[in-house]
Amino acid sequence: MGSVTLLIIAAATAVSSAQLPQGFSLTQVAEADNARQMAWGSKGTLFVGSRKAGKVHALQDQDGDGVYETRHTVAQGLYLPSGIAFRDDTLYVAAVNRILAFPEVETRLVAPKMEVVYDGLPSDAHHGWKFIRFAPDGRLIVPVGAPCNICNPALPYASILALDLDKGRYEVLAKGVRNSVGFDFHPDSGELYFSDNGRDMMGDDLPPDEINRLVTAGSHFGYPFLHGAKVADPKFKASAGQMAGFEKPLWQLQAHVAPLGIHFYRGEAFPPEYRGALLIAEHGSWNRSSKVGYQVSALMPQADGSWQYRVIIGPWLDGEQPLARPVAFLEHPDGSLLISDDYNGAVYKLTYNGMPTQTADNENNE
């Protein structure tokens, strides 16, 4: 039995075993080797980045059945091309130290033209793969992870940058960010929200992973001195004044769940309580005695301005065996939600079927 066949079977198992809120369904709509970030082309092409595969995929639904069965490899042999974004008929790809552009890519999917539009980023593979997105002001938001588990590197490491591709320069939006592989802009305020993966080797339950909100450009979020709201690093010390100046997380997740993509739901196909919900792809743990994560969760906005944490799908675990590892989200034009899974090389579609939902409250954040 070949590896492709095994992946197809595994993706089917992930779909059939998914624990969903009442009224929702999950289907597989595409295969894409090591599927990571996704983006829509202007002509309806579904582009999918990868990490280990080194490929950028282009998928098309040519018969209108909702399945993207026509596949092209836009590029291959790239350096961890996890992050992609589409703007003005051009596909942009983050390949660690370079930002690549494929202009008019949908007219030449077989042999597209490739341009290097920026090559001034660090080339470290450790936390070097990226999630990218264009900001409302036209700049490309690019995180640069710390090249280590725990260290105190100079900028631009451990930061989130706003890159002006036309001028070839960047602004540091956030400092002290260990490894962000997902972010989104709030639909109303425009503020940047981002995930951050906490350090390893501090035990099963420390430190918490984070969801953060950027209010002021240049803010410092604590790494490597402070993890979560109050976990001081045992190696890197900061003064009380420095510690007080670090931004605290909007929300603390369980240690090692590895939040990657996050997405504010903007559609109208889900029940009203999901409007403005911040969806989180918890990719799943490796540095833990028993696995956690491997699920899709959400921060649900409350009338008083607070958030409620809720598990939407999962966990995708059979004992200690992962069944899927969610990475990123992309809203479908019909209001449903696409979810990439690099473990099975698949893209799933979460759809609401119009039945009443019944969901139990989860524990409040501590």
Tab-separated table of C-alpha atoms in Angstrom:
chain	number	residue	atom	x	y	z
A	1	MET	CA	0.000	0.000	0.000
A	2	GLY	CA	1.561	3.309	-1.125
A	3	SER	CA	2.074	6.412	0.995
A	4	VAL	CA	-0.518	8.386	-0.988
A	5	THR	CA	-3.140	5.689	-0.379
A	6	LEU	CA	-2.301	5.674	3.320
A	7	LEU	CA	-2.746	9.453	3.506
A	8	ILE	CA	-6.132	9.226	1.777
A	9	ILE	CA	-7.261	6.604	4.297
A	10	ALA	CA	-5.897	8.672	7.187
A	11	ALA	CA	-7.699	11.817	6.019
A	12	ALA	CA	-10.926	9.864	5.694
A	13	THR	CA	-10.455	8.634	9.264
A	14	ALA	CA	-9.863	12.211	10.432
A	15	VAL	CA	-13.162	13.253	8.848
A	16	SER	CA	-15.199	10.325	10.163
A	17	SER	CA	-13.787	10.618	13.688
A	18	ALA	CA	-14.178	14.396	14.015
A	19	GLN	CA	-16.080	15.492	17.121
A	20	LEU	CA	-18.208	18.432	15.953
A	21	PRO	CA	-20.778	20.779	17.457
A	22	GLN	CA	-24.332	19.750	16.666
A	23	GLY	CA	-25.422	21.005	13.276
A	24	PHE	CA	-21.934	21.031	11.726
A	25	SER	CA	-20.374	18.629	9.244
A	26	LEU	CA	-16.831	18.090	7.974
A	27	THR	CA	-15.760	16.915	4.532
A	28	GLN	CA	-12.428	16.607	2.771
A	29	VAL	CA	-12.264	18.881	-0.281
A	30	ALA	CA	-8.617	18.653	-1.358
A	31	GLU	CA	-5.341	16.788	-1.109
A	32	ALA	CA	-2.167	18.871	-0.788
A	33	ASP	CA	1.157	17.464	0.351
A	34	ASN	CA	2.021	18.807	3.846
A	35	ALA	CA	-0.756	21.423	3.602
A	36	ARG	CA	-0.048	24.645	5.524
A	37	GLN	CA	-1.295	28.204	4.856
A	38	MET	CA	-3.976	28.722	2.198
A	39	ALA	CA	-5.045	31.642	-0.008
A	40	TRP	CA	-7.682	32.276	-2.648
A	41	GLY	CA	-6.710	33.470	-6.112
A	42	SER	CA	-8.866	36.045	-7.869
A	43	LYS	CA	-10.188	33.345	-10.253
A	44	GLY	CA	-11.118	30.902	-7.472
A	45	THR	CA	-7.872	28.926	-7.376
A	46	LEU	CA	-7.041	27.508	-3.957
A	47	PHE	CA	-3.327	27.957	-3.263
A	48	VAL	CA	-1.716	25.908	-0.479
A	49	GLY	CA	1.790	26.234	0.927
A	50	SER	CA	3.800	23.449	2.523
A	51	ARG	CA	6.768	23.085	4.823
A	52	LYS	CA	8.599	19.771	4.562
A	53	ALA	CA	7.361	19.223	1.014
A	54	GLY	CA	8.944	22.426	-0.310
A	55	LYS	CA	6.012	22.906	-2.685
A	56	VAL	CA	3.309	25.432	-3.419
A	57	HIS	CA	0.104	23.825	-4.667
A	58	ALA	CA	-2.642	25.256	-6.875
A	59	LEU	CA	-6.001	23.472	-6.667
A	60	GLN	CA	-9.096	24.000	-8.812
A	61	ASP	CA	-12.703	22.861	-8.688
A	62	GLN	CA	-13.362	22.678	-12.410
A	63	ASP	CA	-16.644	20.747	-12.326
A	64	GLY	CA	-18.265	22.762	-9.530
A	65	ASP	CA	-18.776	19.842	-7.152
A	66	GLY	CA	-16.939	21.536	-4.273
A	67	VAL	CA	-13.890	19.261	-4.465
A	68	TYR	CA	-10.587	20.690	-5.668
A	69	GLU	CA	-9.423	17.700	-7.648
A	70	THR	CA	-7.332	19.494	-10.330
A	71	ARG	CA	-3.851	20.010	-8.931
A	72	HIS	CA	-0.805	21.893	-10.133
A	73	THR	CA	2.574	22.365	-8.484
A	74	VAL	CA	3.290	26.063	-8.825
A	75	ALA	CA	6.785	25.675	-7.378
A	76	GLN	CA	8.869	22.985	-5.757
A	77	GLY	CA	12.250	22.657	-4.109
A	78	LEU	CA	11.632	25.832	-2.080
A	79	TYR	CA	12.967	26.449	1.425
A	80	LEU	CA	10.059	25.707	3.810
A	81	PRO	CA	7.407	27.650	1.829
A	82	SER	CA	4.770	27.454	4.553
A	83	GLY	CA	3.276	30.950	4.268
A	84	ILE	CA	1.460	32.360	1.246
A	85	ALA	CA	-0.670	35.407	0.435
A	86	PHE	CA	-2.461	36.601	-2.697
A	87	ARG	CA	-2.825	40.224	-3.804
A	88	ASP	CA	-3.317	42.014	-7.152
A	89	ASP	CA	-3.194	38.782	-9.188
A	90	THR	CA	0.143	37.885	-7.587
A	91	LEU	CA	0.914	34.997	-5.260
A	92	TYR	CA	3.467	35.767	-2.542
A	93	VAL	CA	5.395	32.980	-0.849
A	94	ALA	CA	7.539	33.146	2.294
A	95	ALA	CA	10.532	30.829	1.835
A	96	VAL	CA	12.329	31.541	5.156
A	97	ASN	CA	14.832	34.267	4.144
A	98	ARG	CA	13.088	35.292	0.917
A	99	ILE	CA	9.718	36.602	-0.138
A	100	LEU	CA	8.891	35.291	-3.604
A	101	ALA	CA	6.276	36.620	-6.015
A	102	PHE	CA	4.481	34.782	-8.825
A	103	PRO	CA	2.763	37.503	-10.916
A	104	GLU	CA	-0.362	36.635	-12.916
A	105	VAL	CA	0.043	33.134	-11.538
A	106	GLU	CA	-3.483	31.960	-12.392
A	107	THR	CA	-2.804	32.411	-16.110
A	108	ARG	CA	0.356	30.278	-15.956
A	109	LEU	CA	-0.070	27.630	-13.279
A	110	VAL	CA	2.131	25.101	-15.062
A	111	ALA	CA	5.247	27.264	-15.445
A	112	PRO	CA	4.756	30.523	-13.585
A	113	LYS	CA	7.266	33.352	-13.501
A	114	MET	CA	9.014	33.711	-10.124
A	115	GLU	CA	10.532	36.885	-8.724
A	116	VAL	CA	12.453	37.518	-5.518
A	117	VAL	CA	10.885	40.658	-4.013
A	118	TYR	CA	12.759	40.633	-0.701
A	119	ASP	CA	15.723	38.586	0.530
A	120	GLY	CA	16.783	40.335	3.730
A	121	LEU	CA	15.309	37.922	6.286
A	122	PRO	CA	17.320	35.482	8.447
A	123	SER	CA	17.941	32.089	6.868
A	124	ASP	CA	17.703	29.939	10.029
A	125	ALA	CA	15.498	26.894	9.599
A	126	HIS	CA	14.713	26.717	13.333
A	127	HIS	CA	11.354	28.551	13.608
A	128	GLY	CA	12.120	29.976	10.184
A	129	TRP	CA	8.938	28.941	8.374
A	130	LYS	CA	6.373	31.705	8.277
A	131	PHE	CA	2.725	32.665	8.089
A	132	ILE	CA	2.221	35.872	6.084
A	133	ARG	CA	-0.679	38.207	5.409
A	134	PHE	CA	-1.123	41.669	3.910
A	135	ALA	CA	-2.165	44.368	6.359
A	136	PRO	CA	-4.916	46.844	5.457
A	137	ASP	CA	-2.202	49.447	4.741
A	138	GLY	CA	-0.631	47.199	2.085
A	139	ARG	CA	2.433	46.096	4.019
A	140	LEU	CA	3.230	42.391	4.310
A	141	ILE	CA	3.190	41.121	7.899
A	142	VAL	CA	6.062	38.664	8.443
A	143	PRO	CA	7.013	36.978	11.734
A	144	VAL	CA	10.636	36.010	12.403
A	145	GLY	CA	10.906	33.293	15.043
A	146	ALA	CA	13.671	32.817	17.584
A	147	PRO	CA	16.366	30.494	16.110
A	148	CYS	CA	16.343	28.303	19.220
A	149	ASN	CA	14.202	26.923	22.000
A	150	ILE	CA	15.296	29.611	24.448
A	151	CYS	CA	17.851	32.356	23.731
A	152	ASN	CA	18.007	36.151	23.555
A	153	PRO	CA	18.699	36.939	19.908
A	154	ALA	CA	19.004	40.409	18.405
A	155	LEU	CA	16.292	41.824	16.189
A	156	PRO	CA	14.770	40.965	13.799
A	157	TYR	CA	14.581	37.553	15.543
A	158	ALA	CA	11.655	36.920	17.900
A	159	SER	CA	9.547	39.642	16.305
A	160	ILE	CA	6.723	40.428	13.921
A	161	LEU	CA	7.599	42.755	11.057
A	162	ALA	CA	5.574	44.951	8.712
A	163	LEU	CA	7.457	44.778	5.421
A	164	ASP	CA	7.093	47.461	2.743
A	165	LEU	CA	7.910	45.497	-0.388
A	166	ASP	CA	8.097	48.590	-2.601
A	167	LYS	CA	10.659	50.340	-0.398
A	168	GLY	CA	12.433	47.199	0.809
A	169	ARG	CA	12.300	48.101	4.486
A	170	TYR	CA	10.373	47.025	7.540
A	171	GLU	CA	8.962	48.237	10.837
A	172	VAL	CA	9.125	46.054	13.956
A	173	LEU	CA	5.518	45.747	15.127
A	174	ALA	CA	6.057	43.353	18.033
A	175	LYS	CA	9.127	42.186	19.960
A	176	GLY	CA	9.616	39.319	22.374
A	177	VAL	CA	7.570	36.890	20.251
A	178	ARG	CA	9.136	33.435	20.306
A	179	ASN	CA	7.400	31.771	17.387
A	180	SER	CA	4.196	33.064	15.831
A	181	VAL	CA	2.803	30.986	12.970
A	182	GLY	CA	-0.611	32.605	12.735
A	183	PHE	CA	-2.280	35.987	13.007
A	184	ASP	CA	-5.296	37.979	11.854
A	185	PHE	CA	-6.639	41.508	12.027
A	186	HIS	CA	-9.739	42.163	14.105
A	187	PRO	CA	-12.632	42.847	11.688
A	188	ASP	CA	-13.736	45.966	13.597
A	189	SER	CA	-10.741	47.441	15.408
A	190	GLY	CA	-8.102	46.420	12.876
A	191	GLU	CA	-5.797	45.354	15.713
A	192	LEU	CA	-3.382	42.515	15.065
A	193	TYR	CA	-4.025	39.304	17.022
A	194	PHE	CA	-1.412	36.545	16.891
A	195	SER	CA	-0.561	33.138	18.316
A	196	ASP	CA	2.759	32.426	20.011
A	197	ASN	CA	4.249	29.037	20.827
A	198	GLY	CA	5.806	28.851	24.299
A	199	ARG	CA	9.242	27.419	25.030
A	200	ASP	CA	9.909	23.715	25.557
A	201	MET	CA	11.708	21.738	28.284
A	202	MET	CA	9.904	23.236	31.284
A	203	GLY	CA	7.696	20.224	31.935
A	204	ASP	CA	4.262	19.049	30.849
A	205	ASP	CA	2.313	22.080	31.996
A	206	LEU	CA	4.628	25.070	31.609
A	207	PRO	CA	4.704	27.560	30.072
A	208	PRO	CA	1.304	28.363	28.541
A	209	ASP	CA	0.974	28.954	24.833
A	210	GLU	CA	-0.466	32.350	24.001
A	211	ILE	CA	-2.950	34.350	21.996
A	212	ASN	CA	-1.865	38.008	21.941
A	213	ARG	CA	-3.278	41.348	20.849
A	214	LEU	CA	-1.071	44.151	19.538
A	215	VAL	CA	-2.337	47.584	20.544
A	216	THR	CA	0.846	49.678	20.224
A	217	ALA	CA	3.511	49.081	17.565
A	218	GLY	CA	6.847	48.170	19.102
A	219	SER	CA	5.380	46.467	22.176
A	220	HIS	CA	7.407	43.698	23.847
A	221	PHE	CA	5.632	40.411	24.664
A	222	GLY	CA	8.170	39.010	27.105
A	223	TYR	CA	10.299	36.385	25.368
A	224	PRO	CA	12.781	35.149	26.564
A	225	PHE	CA	12.237	36.615	30.045
A	226	LEU	CA	8.519	36.134	30.637
A	227	HIS	CA	6.234	33.358	29.402
A	228	GLY	CA	2.498	33.760	29.571
A	229	ALA	CA	1.319	36.250	32.164
A	230	LYS	CA	3.639	35.325	35.031
A	231	VAL	CA	6.093	32.501	34.296
A	232	ALA	CA	9.616	33.875	34.653
A	233	ASP	CA	12.255	32.076	32.609
A	234	PRO	CA	14.739	30.148	34.806
A	235	LYS	CA	17.682	31.186	32.617
A	236	PHE	CA	16.955	34.713	31.396
A	237	LYS	CA	16.275	37.253	34.117
A	238	ALA	CA	14.695	40.691	33.819
A	239	SER	CA	14.267	43.467	36.352
A	240	ALA	CA	10.914	44.093	38.001
A	241	GLY	CA	10.557	47.218	35.895
A	242	GLN	CA	11.209	45.320	32.690
A	243	MET	CA	8.765	42.584	33.646
A	244	ALA	CA	6.049	45.147	34.346
A	245	GLY	CA	6.536	46.604	30.872
A	246	PHE	CA	5.934	43.380	28.975
A	247	GLU	CA	2.551	42.889	27.325
A	248	LYS	CA	0.475	40.094	28.867
A	249	PRO	CA	-1.379	37.542	26.731
A	250	LEU	CA	-4.980	38.096	25.718
A	251	TRP	CA	-5.481	34.391	26.476
A	252	GLN	CA	-3.358	31.589	27.871
A	253	LEU	CA	-3.716	28.178	26.285
A	254	GLN	CA	-2.574	24.873	27.735
A	255	ALA	CA	1.170	24.345	27.463
A	256	HIS	CA	2.379	22.644	24.274
A	257	VAL	CA	-0.909	22.690	22.325
A	258	ALA	CA	1.071	24.626	19.663
A	259	PRO	CA	-1.380	27.228	18.329
A	260	LEU	CA	-0.643	27.948	14.684
A	261	GLY	CA	-3.225	29.621	12.442
A	262	ILE	CA	-5.867	31.890	13.953
A	263	HIS	CA	-8.805	33.450	12.136
A	264	PHE	CA	-11.661	35.786	12.959
A	265	TYR	CA	-14.841	34.331	11.501
A	266	ARG	CA	-16.400	37.005	9.274
A	267	GLY	CA	-19.041	34.981	7.442
A	268	GLU	CA	-22.765	34.583	8.033
A	269	ALA	CA	-23.206	30.851	7.392
A	270	PHE	CA	-22.437	29.821	10.989
A	271	PRO	CA	-24.777	30.593	13.918
A	272	PRO	CA	-24.715	34.203	15.173
A	273	GLU	CA	-22.589	33.323	18.223
A	274	TYR	CA	-19.688	32.556	15.851
A	275	ARG	CA	-19.589	36.066	14.342
A	276	GLY	CA	-16.248	37.510	15.350
A	277	ALA	CA	-15.102	34.264	16.988
A	278	LEU	CA	-11.337	33.785	16.913
A	279	LEU	CA	-10.645	30.275	15.653
A	280	ILE	CA	-7.403	28.590	16.724
A	281	ALA	CA	-5.602	25.677	15.071
A	282	GLU	CA	-3.991	23.765	17.939
A	283	HIS	CA	-1.408	21.792	15.987
A	284	GLY	CA	-0.543	19.535	18.908
A	285	SER	CA	2.221	18.719	21.357
A	286	TRP	CA	5.502	16.887	21.017
A	287	ASN	CA	7.359	17.965	24.192
A	288	ARG	CA	4.935	16.356	26.629
A	289	SER	CA	4.450	12.956	28.301
A	290	SER	CA	0.869	12.759	26.993
A	291	LYS	CA	-0.407	14.547	23.921
A	292	VAL	CA	-2.584	17.670	23.986
A	293	GLY	CA	-3.919	19.913	21.254
A	294	TYR	CA	-4.639	18.324	17.878
A	295	GLN	CA	-7.900	20.231	17.729
A	296	VAL	CA	-9.676	23.372	16.560
A	297	SER	CA	-10.756	25.708	19.318
A	298	ALA	CA	-12.173	29.227	19.437
A	299	LEU	CA	-12.368	32.285	21.623
A	300	MET	CA	-16.036	33.238	21.512
A	301	PRO	CA	-16.788	36.965	22.039
A	302	GLN	CA	-19.154	37.731	24.912
A	303	ALA	CA	-21.521	40.654	25.333
A	304	ASP	CA	-19.439	42.096	28.176
A	305	GLY	CA	-16.292	42.214	26.022
A	306	SER	CA	-14.734	39.073	27.496
A	307	TRP	CA	-13.923	35.819	25.702
A	308	GLN	CA	-15.023	32.236	26.272
A	309	TYR	CA	-12.797	29.336	25.227
A	310	ARG	CA	-14.519	26.504	23.369
A	311	VAL	CA	-13.334	23.379	21.562
A	312	ILE	CA	-14.900	23.244	18.097
A	313	ILE	CA	-13.337	20.091	16.621
A	314	GLY	CA	-11.451	17.421	18.452
A	315	PRO	CA	-9.228	16.436	19.846
A	316	TRP	CA	-8.032	14.473	16.822
A	317	LEU	CA	-6.415	11.747	18.924
A	318	ASP	CA	-6.824	8.010	19.221
A	319	GLY	CA	-5.133	7.520	22.564
A	320	GLU	CA	-1.644	8.899	21.893
A	321	GLN	CA	-1.955	8.502	18.120
A	322	PRO	CA	-2.667	11.735	16.189
A	323	LEU	CA	-5.415	11.543	13.576
A	324	ALA	CA	-4.929	15.062	12.194
A	325	ARG	CA	-2.932	18.230	12.897
A	326	PRO	CA	-4.790	21.446	11.970
A	327	VAL	CA	-2.612	24.285	10.687
A	328	ALA	CA	-4.527	27.187	9.145
A	329	PHE	CA	-7.951	28.493	8.144
A	330	LEU	CA	-9.469	30.092	5.072
A	331	GLU	CA	-13.075	31.189	4.724
A	332	HIS	CA	-14.908	29.801	1.734
A	333	PRO	CA	-17.033	32.282	-0.257
A	334	ASP	CA	-20.137	30.422	0.939
A	335	GLY	CA	-19.280	31.161	4.588
A	336	SER	CA	-17.973	27.718	5.462
A	337	LEU	CA	-14.427	27.254	6.720
A	338	LEU	CA	-11.458	25.477	5.158
A	339	ILE	CA	-8.940	23.852	7.513
A	340	SER	CA	-5.525	22.608	6.393
A	341	ASP	CA	-3.946	19.491	7.890
A	342	ASP	CA	-0.239	18.930	7.241
A	343	TYR	CA	-0.270	15.527	8.962
A	344	ASN	CA	-2.561	13.949	6.349
A	345	GLY	CA	-1.877	16.349	3.477
A	346	ALA	CA	-5.519	17.391	3.347
A	347	VAL	CA	-7.893	20.345	3.336
A	348	TYR	CA	-11.240	19.956	5.126
A	349	LYS	CA	-14.405	22.034	4.899
A	350	LEU	CA	-16.417	22.789	8.034
A	351	THR	CA	-20.051	23.497	7.163
A	352	TYR	CA	-23.072	24.448	9.232
A	353	ASN	CA	-26.235	22.647	8.127
A	354	GLY	CA	-28.825	24.833	9.820
A	355	MET	CA	-29.612	22.678	12.856
A	356	PRO	CA	-29.588	24.107	16.389
A	357	THR	CA	-26.236	23.853	18.130
A	358	GLN	CA	-25.730	22.635	21.666
A	359	THR	CA	-22.279	23.280	23.076
A	360	ALA	CA	-21.076	23.017	26.628
A	361	ASP	CA	-19.010	25.730	28.244
A	362	ASN	CA	-15.325	24.987	28.653
A	363	GLU	CA	-13.200	25.916	31.598
A	364	ASN	CA	-12.443	29.597	31.920
A	365	ASN	CA	-8.927	30.821	31.309
A	366	GLU	CA	-6.776	31.155	34.392
